[in-house]
PDB file of C-alpha atoms in Angstrom:
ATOM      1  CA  UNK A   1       2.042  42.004  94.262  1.00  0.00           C
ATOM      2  CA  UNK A   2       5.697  40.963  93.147  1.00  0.00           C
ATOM      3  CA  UNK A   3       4.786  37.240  94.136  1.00  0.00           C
ATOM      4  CA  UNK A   4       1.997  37.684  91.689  1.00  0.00           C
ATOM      5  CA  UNK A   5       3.746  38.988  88.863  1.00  0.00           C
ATOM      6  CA  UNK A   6       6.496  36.624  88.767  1.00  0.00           C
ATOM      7  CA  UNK A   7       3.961  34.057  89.192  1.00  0.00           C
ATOM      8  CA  UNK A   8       1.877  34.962  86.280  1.00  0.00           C
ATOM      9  CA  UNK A   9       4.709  35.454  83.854  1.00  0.00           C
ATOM     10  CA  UNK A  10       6.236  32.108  84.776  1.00  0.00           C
ATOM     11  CA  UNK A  11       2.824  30.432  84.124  1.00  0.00           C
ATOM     12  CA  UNK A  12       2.599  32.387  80.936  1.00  0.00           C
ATOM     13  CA  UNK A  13       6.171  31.622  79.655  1.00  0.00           C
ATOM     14  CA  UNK A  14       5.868  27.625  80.807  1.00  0.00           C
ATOM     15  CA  UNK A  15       2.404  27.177  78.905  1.00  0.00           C
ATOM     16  CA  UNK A  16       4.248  28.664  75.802  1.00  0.00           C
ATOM     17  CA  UNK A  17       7.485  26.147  76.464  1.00  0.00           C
ATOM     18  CA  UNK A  18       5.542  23.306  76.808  1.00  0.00           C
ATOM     19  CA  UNK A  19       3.218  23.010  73.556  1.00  0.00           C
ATOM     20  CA  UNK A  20       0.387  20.413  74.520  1.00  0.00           C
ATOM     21  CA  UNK A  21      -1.623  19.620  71.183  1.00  0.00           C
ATOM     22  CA  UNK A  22      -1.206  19.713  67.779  1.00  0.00           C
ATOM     23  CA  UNK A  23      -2.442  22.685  67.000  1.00  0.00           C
ATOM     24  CA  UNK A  24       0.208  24.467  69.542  1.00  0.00           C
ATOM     25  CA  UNK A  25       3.094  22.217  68.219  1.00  0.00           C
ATOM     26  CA  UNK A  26       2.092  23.275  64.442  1.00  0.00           C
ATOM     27  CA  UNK A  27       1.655  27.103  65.536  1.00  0.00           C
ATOM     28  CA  UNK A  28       5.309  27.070  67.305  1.00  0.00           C
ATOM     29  CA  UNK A  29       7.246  25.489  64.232  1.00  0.00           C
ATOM     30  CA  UNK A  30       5.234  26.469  61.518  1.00  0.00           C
ATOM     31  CA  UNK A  31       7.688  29.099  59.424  1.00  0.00           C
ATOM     32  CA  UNK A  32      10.547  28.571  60.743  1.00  0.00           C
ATOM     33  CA  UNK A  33      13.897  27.901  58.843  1.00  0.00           C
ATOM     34  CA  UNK A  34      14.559  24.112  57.596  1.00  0.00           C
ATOM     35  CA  UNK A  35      10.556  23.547  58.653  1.00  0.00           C
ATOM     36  CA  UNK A  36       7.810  22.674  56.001  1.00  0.00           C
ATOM     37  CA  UNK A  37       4.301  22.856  57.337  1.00  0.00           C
ATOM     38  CA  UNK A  38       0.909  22.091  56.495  1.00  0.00           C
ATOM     39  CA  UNK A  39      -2.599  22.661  57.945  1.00  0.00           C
ATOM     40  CA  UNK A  40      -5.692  21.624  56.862  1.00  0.00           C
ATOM     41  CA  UNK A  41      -9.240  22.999  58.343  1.00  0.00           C
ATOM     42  CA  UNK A  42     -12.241  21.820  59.546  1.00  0.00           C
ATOM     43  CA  UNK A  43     -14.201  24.089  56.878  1.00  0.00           C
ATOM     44  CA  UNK A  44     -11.375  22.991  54.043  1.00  0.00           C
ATOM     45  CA  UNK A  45     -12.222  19.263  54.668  1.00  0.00           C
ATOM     46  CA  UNK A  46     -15.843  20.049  54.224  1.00  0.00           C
ATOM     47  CA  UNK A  47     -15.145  21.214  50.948  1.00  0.00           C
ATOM     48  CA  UNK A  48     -13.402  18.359  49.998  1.00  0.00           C
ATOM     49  CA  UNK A  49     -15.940  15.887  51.359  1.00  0.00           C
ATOM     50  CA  UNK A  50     -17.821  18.012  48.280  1.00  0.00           C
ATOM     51  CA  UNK A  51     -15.491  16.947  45.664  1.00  0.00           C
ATOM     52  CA  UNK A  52     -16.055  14.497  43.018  1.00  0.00           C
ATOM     53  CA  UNK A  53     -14.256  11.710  43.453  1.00  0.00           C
ATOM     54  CA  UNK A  54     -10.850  12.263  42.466  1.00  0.00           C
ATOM     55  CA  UNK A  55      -7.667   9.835  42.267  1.00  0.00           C
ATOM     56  CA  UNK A  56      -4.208  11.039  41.835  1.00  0.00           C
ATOM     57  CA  UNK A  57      -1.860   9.658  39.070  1.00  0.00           C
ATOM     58  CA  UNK A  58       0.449   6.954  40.839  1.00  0.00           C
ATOM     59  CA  UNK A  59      -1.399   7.201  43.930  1.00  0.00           C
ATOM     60  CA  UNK A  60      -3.680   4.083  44.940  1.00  0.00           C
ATOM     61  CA  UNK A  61      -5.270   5.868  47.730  1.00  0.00           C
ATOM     62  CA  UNK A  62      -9.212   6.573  48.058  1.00  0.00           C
ATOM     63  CA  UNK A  63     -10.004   9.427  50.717  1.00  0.00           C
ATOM     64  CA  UNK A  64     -13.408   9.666  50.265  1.00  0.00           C
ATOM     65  CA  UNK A  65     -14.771   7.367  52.462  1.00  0.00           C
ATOM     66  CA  UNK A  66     -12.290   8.426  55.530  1.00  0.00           C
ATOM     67  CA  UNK A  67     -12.422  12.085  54.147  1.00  0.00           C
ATOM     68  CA  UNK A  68     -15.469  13.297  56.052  1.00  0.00           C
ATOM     69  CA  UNK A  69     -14.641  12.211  59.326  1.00  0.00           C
ATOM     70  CA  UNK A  70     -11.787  14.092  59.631  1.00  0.00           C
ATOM     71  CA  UNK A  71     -11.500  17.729  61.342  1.00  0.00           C
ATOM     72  CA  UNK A  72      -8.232  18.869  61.366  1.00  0.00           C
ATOM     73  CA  UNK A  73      -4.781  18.044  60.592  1.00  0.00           C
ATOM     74  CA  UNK A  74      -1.449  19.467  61.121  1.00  0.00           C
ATOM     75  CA  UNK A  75       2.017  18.269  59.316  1.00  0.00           C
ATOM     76  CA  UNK A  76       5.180  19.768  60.422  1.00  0.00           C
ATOM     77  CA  UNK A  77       8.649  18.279  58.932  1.00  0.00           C
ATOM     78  CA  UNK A  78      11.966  19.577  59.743  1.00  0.00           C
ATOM     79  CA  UNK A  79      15.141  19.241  58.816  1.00  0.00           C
ATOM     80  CA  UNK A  80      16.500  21.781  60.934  1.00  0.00           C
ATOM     81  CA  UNK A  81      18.818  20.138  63.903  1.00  0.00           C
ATOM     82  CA  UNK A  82      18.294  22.276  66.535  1.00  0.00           C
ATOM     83  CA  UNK A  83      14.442  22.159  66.346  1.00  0.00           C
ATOM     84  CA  UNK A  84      13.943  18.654  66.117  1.00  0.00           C
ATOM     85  CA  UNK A  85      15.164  17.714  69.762  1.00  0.00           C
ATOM     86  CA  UNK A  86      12.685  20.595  70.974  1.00  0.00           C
ATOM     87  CA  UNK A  87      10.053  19.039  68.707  1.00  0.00           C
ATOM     88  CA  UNK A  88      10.659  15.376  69.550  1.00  0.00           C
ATOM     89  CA  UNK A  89      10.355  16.876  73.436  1.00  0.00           C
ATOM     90  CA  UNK A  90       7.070  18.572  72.462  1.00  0.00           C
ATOM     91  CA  UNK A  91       5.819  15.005  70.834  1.00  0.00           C
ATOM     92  CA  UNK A  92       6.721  13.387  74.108  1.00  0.00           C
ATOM     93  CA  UNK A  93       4.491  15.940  76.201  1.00  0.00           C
ATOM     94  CA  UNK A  94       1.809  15.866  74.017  1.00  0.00           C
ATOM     95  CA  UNK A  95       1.170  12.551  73.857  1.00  0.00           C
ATOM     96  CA  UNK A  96       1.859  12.233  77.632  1.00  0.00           C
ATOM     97  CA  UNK A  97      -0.626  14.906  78.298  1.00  0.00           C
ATOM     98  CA  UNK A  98      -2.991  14.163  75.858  1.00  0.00           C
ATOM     99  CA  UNK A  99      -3.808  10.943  77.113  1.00  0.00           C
ATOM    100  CA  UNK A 100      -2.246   9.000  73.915  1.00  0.00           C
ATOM    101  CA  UNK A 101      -2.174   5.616  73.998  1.00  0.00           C
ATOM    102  CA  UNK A 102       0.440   3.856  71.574  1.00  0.00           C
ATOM    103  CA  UNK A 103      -0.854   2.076  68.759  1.00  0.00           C
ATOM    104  CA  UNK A 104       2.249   1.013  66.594  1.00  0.00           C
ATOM    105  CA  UNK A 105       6.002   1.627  67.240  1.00  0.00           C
ATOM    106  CA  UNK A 106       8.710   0.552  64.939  1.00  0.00           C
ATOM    107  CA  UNK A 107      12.583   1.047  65.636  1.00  0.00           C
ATOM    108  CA  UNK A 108      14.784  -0.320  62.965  1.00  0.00           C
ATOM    109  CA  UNK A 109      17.723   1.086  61.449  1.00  0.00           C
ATOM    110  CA  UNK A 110      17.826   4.829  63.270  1.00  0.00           C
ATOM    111  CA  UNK A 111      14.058   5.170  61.941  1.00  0.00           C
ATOM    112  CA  UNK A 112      11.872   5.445  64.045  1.00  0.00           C
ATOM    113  CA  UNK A 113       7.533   5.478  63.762  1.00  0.00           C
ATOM    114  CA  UNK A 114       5.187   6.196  66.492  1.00  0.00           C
ATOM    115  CA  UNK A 115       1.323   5.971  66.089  1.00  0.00           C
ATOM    116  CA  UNK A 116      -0.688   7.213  68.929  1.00  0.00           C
ATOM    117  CA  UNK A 117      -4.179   7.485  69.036  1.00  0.00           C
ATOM    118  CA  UNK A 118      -6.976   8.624  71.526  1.00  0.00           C
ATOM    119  CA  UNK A 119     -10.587   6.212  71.403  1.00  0.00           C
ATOM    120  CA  UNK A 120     -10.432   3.030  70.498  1.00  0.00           C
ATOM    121  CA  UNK A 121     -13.674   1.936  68.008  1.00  0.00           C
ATOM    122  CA  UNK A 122     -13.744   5.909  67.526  1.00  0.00           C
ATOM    123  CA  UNK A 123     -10.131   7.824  67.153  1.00  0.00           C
ATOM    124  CA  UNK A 124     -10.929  11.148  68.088  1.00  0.00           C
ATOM    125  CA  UNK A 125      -7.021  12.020  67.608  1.00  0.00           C
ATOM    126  CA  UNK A 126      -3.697  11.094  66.178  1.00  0.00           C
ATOM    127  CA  UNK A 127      -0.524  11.459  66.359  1.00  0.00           C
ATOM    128  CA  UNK A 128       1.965  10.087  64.037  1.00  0.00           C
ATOM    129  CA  UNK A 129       5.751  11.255  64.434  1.00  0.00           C
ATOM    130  CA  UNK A 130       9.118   9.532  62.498  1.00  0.00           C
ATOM    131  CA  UNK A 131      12.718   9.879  62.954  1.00  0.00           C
ATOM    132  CA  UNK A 132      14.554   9.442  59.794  1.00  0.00           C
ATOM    133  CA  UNK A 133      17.920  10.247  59.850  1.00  0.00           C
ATOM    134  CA  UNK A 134      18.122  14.125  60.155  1.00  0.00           C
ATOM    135  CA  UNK A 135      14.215  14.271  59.099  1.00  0.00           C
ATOM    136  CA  UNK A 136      11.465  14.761  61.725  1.00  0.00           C
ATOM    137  CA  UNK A 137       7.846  14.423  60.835  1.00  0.00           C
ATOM    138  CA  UNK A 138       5.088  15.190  63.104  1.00  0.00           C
ATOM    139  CA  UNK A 139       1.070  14.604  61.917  1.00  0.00           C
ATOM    140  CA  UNK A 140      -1.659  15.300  63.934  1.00  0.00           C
ATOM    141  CA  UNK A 141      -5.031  14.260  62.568  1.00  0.00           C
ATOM    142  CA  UNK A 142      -8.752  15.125  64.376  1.00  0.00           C
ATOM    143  CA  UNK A 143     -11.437  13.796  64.123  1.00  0.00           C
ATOM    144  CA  UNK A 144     -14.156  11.091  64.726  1.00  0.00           C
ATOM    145  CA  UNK A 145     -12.285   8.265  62.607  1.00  0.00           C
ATOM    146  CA  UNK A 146     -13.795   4.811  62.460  1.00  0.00           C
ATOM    147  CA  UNK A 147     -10.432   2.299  63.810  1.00  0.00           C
ATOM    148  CA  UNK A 148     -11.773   0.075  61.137  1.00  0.00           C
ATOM    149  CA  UNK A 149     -11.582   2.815  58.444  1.00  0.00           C
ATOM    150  CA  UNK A 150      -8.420   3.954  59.809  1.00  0.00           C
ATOM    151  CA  UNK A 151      -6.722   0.374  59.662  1.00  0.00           C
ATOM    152  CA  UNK A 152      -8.081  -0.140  56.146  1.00  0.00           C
ATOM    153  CA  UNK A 153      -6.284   2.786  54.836  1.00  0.00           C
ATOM    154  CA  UNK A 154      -2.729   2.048  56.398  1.00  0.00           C
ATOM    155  CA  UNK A 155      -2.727  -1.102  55.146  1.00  0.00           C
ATOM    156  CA  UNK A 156      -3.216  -0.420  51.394  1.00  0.00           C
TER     157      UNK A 156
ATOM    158  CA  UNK B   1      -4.586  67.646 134.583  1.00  0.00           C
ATOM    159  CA  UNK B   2      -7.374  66.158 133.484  1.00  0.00           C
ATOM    160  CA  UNK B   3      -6.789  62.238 131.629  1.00  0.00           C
ATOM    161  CA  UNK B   4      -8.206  61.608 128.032  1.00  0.00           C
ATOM    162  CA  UNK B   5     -11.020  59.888 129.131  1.00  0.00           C
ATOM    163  CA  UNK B   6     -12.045  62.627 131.253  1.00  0.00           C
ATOM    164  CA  UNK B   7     -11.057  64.975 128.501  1.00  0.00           C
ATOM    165  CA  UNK B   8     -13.551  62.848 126.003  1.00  0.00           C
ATOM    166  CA  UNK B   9     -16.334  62.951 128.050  1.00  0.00           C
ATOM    167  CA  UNK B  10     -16.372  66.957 128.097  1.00  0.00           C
ATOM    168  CA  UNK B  11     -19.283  68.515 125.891  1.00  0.00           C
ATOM    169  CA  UNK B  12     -18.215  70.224 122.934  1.00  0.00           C
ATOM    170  CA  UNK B  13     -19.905  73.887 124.895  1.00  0.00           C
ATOM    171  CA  UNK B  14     -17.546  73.030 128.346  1.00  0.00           C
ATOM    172  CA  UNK B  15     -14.685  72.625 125.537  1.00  0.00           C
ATOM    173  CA  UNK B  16     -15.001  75.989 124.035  1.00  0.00           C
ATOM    174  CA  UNK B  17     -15.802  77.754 127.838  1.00  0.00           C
ATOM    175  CA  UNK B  18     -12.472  76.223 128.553  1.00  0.00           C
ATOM    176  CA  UNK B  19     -10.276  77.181 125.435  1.00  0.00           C
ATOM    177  CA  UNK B  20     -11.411  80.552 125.727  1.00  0.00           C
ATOM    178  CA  UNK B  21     -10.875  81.105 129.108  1.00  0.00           C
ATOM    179  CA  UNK B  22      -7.813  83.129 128.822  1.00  0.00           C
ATOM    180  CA  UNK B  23      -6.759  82.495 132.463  1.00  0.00           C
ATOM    181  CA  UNK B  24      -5.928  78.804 132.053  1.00  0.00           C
ATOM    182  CA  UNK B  25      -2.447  79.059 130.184  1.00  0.00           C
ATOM    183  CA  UNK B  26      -1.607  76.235 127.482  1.00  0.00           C
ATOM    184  CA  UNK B  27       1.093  73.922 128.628  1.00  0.00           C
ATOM    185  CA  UNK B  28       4.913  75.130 127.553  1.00  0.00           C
ATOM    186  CA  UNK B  29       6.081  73.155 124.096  1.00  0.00           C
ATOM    187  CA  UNK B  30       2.344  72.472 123.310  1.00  0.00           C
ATOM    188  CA  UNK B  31       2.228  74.200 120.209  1.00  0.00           C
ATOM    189  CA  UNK B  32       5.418  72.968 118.944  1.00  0.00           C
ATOM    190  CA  UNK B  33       4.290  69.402 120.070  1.00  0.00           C
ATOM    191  CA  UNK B  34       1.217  69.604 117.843  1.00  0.00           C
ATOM    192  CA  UNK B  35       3.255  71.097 114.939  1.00  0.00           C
ATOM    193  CA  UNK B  36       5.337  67.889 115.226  1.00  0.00           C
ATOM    194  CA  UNK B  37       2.745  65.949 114.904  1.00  0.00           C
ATOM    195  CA  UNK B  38       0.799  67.406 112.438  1.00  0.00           C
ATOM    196  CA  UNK B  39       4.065  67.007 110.405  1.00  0.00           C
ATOM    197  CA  UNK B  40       4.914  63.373 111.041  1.00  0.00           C
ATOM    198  CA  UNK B  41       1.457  62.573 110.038  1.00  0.00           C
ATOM    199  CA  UNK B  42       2.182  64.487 106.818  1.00  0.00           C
ATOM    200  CA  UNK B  43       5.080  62.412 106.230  1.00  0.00           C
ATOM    201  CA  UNK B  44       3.430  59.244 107.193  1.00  0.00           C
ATOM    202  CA  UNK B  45       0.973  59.683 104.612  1.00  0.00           C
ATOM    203  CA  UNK B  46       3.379  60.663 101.583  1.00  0.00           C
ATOM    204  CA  UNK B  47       5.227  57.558 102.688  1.00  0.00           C
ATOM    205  CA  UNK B  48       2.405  55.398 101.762  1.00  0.00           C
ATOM    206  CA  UNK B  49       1.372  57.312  98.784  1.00  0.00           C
ATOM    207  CA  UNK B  50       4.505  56.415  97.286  1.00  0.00           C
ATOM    208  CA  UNK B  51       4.478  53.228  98.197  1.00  0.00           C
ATOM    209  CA  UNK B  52       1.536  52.782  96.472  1.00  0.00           C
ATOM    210  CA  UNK B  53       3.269  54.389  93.172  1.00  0.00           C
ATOM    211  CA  UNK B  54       6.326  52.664  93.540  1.00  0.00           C
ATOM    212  CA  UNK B  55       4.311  49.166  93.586  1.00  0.00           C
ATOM    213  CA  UNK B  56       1.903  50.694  90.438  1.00  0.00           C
ATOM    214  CA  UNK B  57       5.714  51.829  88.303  1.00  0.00           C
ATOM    215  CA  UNK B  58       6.672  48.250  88.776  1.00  0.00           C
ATOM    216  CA  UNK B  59       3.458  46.060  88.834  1.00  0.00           C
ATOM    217  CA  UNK B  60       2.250  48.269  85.547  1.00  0.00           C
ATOM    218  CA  UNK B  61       4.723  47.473  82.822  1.00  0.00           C
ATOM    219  CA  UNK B  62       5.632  43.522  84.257  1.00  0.00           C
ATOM    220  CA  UNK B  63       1.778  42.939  83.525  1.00  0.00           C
ATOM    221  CA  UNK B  64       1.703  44.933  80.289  1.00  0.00           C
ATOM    222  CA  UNK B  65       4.712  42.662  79.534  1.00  0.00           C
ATOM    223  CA  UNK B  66       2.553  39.298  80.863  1.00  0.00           C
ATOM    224  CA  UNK B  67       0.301  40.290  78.622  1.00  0.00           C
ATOM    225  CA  UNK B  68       2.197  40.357  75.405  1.00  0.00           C
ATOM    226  CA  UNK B  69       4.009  37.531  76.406  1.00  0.00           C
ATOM    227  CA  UNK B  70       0.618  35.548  76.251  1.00  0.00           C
ATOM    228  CA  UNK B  71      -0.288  37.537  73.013  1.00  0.00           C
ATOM    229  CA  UNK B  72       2.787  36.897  70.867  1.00  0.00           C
ATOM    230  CA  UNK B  73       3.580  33.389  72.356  1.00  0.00           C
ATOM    231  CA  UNK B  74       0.295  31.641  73.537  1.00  0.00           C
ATOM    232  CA  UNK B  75      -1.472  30.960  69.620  1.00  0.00           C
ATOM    233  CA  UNK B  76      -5.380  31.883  70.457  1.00  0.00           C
ATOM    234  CA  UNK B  77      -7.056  31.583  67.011  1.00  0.00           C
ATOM    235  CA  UNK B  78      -6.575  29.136  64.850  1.00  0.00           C
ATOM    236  CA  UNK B  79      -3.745  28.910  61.915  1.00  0.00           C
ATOM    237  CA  UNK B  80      -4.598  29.661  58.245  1.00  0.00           C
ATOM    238  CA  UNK B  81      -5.295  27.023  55.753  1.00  0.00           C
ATOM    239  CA  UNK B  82      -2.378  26.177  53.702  1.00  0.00           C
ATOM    240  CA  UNK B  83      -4.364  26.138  51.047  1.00  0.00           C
ATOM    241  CA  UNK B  84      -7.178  27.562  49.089  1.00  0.00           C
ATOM    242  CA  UNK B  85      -7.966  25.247  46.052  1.00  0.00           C
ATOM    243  CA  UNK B  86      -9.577  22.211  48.005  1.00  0.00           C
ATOM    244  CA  UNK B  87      -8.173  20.295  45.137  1.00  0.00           C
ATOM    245  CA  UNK B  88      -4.326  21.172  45.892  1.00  0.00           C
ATOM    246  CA  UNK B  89      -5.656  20.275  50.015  1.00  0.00           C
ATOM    247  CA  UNK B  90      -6.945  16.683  48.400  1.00  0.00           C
ATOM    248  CA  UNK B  91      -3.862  15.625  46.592  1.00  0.00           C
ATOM    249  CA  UNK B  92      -1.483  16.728  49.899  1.00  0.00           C
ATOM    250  CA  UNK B  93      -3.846  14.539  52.018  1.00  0.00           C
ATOM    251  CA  UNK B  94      -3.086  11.943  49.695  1.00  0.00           C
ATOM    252  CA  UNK B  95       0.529  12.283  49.823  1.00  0.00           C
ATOM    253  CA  UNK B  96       0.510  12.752  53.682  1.00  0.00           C
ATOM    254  CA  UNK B  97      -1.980   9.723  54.158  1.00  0.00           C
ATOM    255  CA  UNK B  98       0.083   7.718  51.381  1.00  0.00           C
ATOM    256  CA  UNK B  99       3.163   8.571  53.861  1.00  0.00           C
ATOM    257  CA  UNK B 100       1.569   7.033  56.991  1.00  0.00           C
ATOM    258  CA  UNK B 101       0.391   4.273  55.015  1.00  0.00           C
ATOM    259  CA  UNK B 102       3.975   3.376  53.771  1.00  0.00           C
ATOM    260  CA  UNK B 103       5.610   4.070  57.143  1.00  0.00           C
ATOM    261  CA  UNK B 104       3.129   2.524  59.765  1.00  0.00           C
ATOM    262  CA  UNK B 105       2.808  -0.406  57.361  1.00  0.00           C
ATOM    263  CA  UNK B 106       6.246  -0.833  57.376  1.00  0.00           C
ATOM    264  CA  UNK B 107       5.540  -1.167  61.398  1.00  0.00           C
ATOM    265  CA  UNK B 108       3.186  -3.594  60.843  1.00  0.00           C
ATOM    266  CA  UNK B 109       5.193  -5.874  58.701  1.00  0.00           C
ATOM    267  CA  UNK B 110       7.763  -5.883  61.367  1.00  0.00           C
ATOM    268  CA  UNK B 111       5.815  -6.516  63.992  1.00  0.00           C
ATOM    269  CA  UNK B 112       3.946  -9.764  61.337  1.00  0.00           C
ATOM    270  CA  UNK B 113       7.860 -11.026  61.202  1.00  0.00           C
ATOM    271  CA  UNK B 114       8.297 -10.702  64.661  1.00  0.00           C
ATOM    272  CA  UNK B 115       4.763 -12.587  65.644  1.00  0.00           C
ATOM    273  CA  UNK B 116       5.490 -15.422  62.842  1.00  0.00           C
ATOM    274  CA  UNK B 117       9.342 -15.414  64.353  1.00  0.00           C
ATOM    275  CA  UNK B 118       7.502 -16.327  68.365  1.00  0.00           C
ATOM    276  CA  UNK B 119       5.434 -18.257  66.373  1.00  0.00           C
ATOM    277  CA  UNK B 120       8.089 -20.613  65.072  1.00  0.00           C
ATOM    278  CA  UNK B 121       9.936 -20.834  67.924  1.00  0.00           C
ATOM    279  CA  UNK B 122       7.124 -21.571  70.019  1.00  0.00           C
ATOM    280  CA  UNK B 123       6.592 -24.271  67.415  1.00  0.00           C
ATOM    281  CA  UNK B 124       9.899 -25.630  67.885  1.00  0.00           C
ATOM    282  CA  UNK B 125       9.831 -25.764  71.393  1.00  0.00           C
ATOM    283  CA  UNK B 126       6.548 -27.541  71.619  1.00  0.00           C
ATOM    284  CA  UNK B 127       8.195 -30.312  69.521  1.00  0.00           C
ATOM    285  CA  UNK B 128      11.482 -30.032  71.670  1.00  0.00           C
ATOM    286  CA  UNK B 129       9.002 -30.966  74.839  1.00  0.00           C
TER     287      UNK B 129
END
């Protein structure tokens, strides 16, 4: 019965240690001090799929083609020095977990930028994480994103 | 004396004939023997009675704390929009997607400089050959 106890709370505490997806990275830093955060729905990206089509001043962006295929996104960026070794850990697992493969790495300068997606004609996930300086930016998009689309829209 | 098998075999009527036949006398300490008994099985029995509490006082309040554990740490539904206006939500995709854009194609330019750089030298040592 003791065996069983311990066991379950160490299973319990170790699945809350080791956040696994974007959604459990977002809910764990979300809030806390030095931490900006931002989360976007499923049922909120509907709604903007509904929008006229709108273009920001400055920006040179168009969503509306890649808008609708996207589900879900999470942004957390910190500032806050003793997070952002626990987050950078939590990337690592994630994408090692997940089943990421790594798309685009860049190291120059102390900044870092990872791209990791999951499909390849179809991205059904991605992760994008930088290191700059002291700053620590984690993204995590879902969806079912065309590569092509996807491509397009980084390179404008 | 008869064994217990012999003793189990006896009818329940032979059994009573015999108990209340008041010329056979009861063995000496018999009476205190079967107090003894009596009492150790008493005592066996609130042994494992408390066992059984002692394992429930314990067990009880580590699961009850399992189970906030998972409640408070563990997120089960998901997270509230950050915003409500899907206008604001537009213009911080924007930002966010004109982020990656920058960064990643700052990635990819390295990575063009880096190809063109192989390029070149690959170049130079096809000449060289």
């Amino acid at each position: 019965m003791k065996k069983l106890i311990i066991m379950a709370v160490a299973m319990l505490l170790s699945m809350a240690a080791f956040a696994q997806d974007g959604k459990s990275i977002y809910s764990r830093y979300s809030g806390k001090e030095g931490v900006s955060s931002v989360y976007i729905s499923p049922a909120m990206f509907r709604l903007m799929g509904k929008l006229p089509e709108m273009q920001v001043s400055g920006e040179n962006i168009n969503l509306s083609s890649i808008l609708t295929s996207f589900s879900g996104l999470y942004l957390i960026e910190s500032e806050n020095k003793s997070i952002n070794s626990s987050l950078k850990a939590d990337v690592e697992n994630a994408v090692k977990k997940g089943s990421y493969e790594l798309l685009l790495e860049a190291n120059d300068s102390g900044e870092l930028v990872q791209m990791y997606t999951i499909g390849e004609d179809i991205v059904k996930s991605l992760i994008f994480y930088t290191v700059s300086g002291d700053e620590y930016t984690f993204i995590s998009i879902d969806g079912n994103i065309k590569m092509s689309d996807l491509m397009e829209m980084i390179s404008k | 004396m008869k064994s217990i098998d012999e003793i189990e075999k006896i009818s329940f009527e032979e059994l009573e004939a015999i108990a209340s036949d008041e010329s056979i006398s009861a063995p000496d300490g018999l009476a205190e023997s079967v107090r003894e008994t009596v009492k150790a099985a008493a005592i066996c029995s609130e042994s494992r009675r408390s066992r059984t509490r002692t394992a429930f006082v314990i067990g009880a309040p580590s699961l009850a704390a399992a189970a906030l554990a998972a409640f408070l740490l563990i997120p089960t539904s998901a997270p509230k929009d950050t915003f409500d206006d899907p206008r604001l939500a537009y213009e911080e995709m924007e930002r966010i997607m004109g982020f990656i854009s920058s960064k990643a194609d700052a990635g990819f330019s390295k990575t063009v400089k880096l190809s063109e750089s192989v390029e070149s030298i690959n170049k130079a040592m096809d000449k060289l050959k």
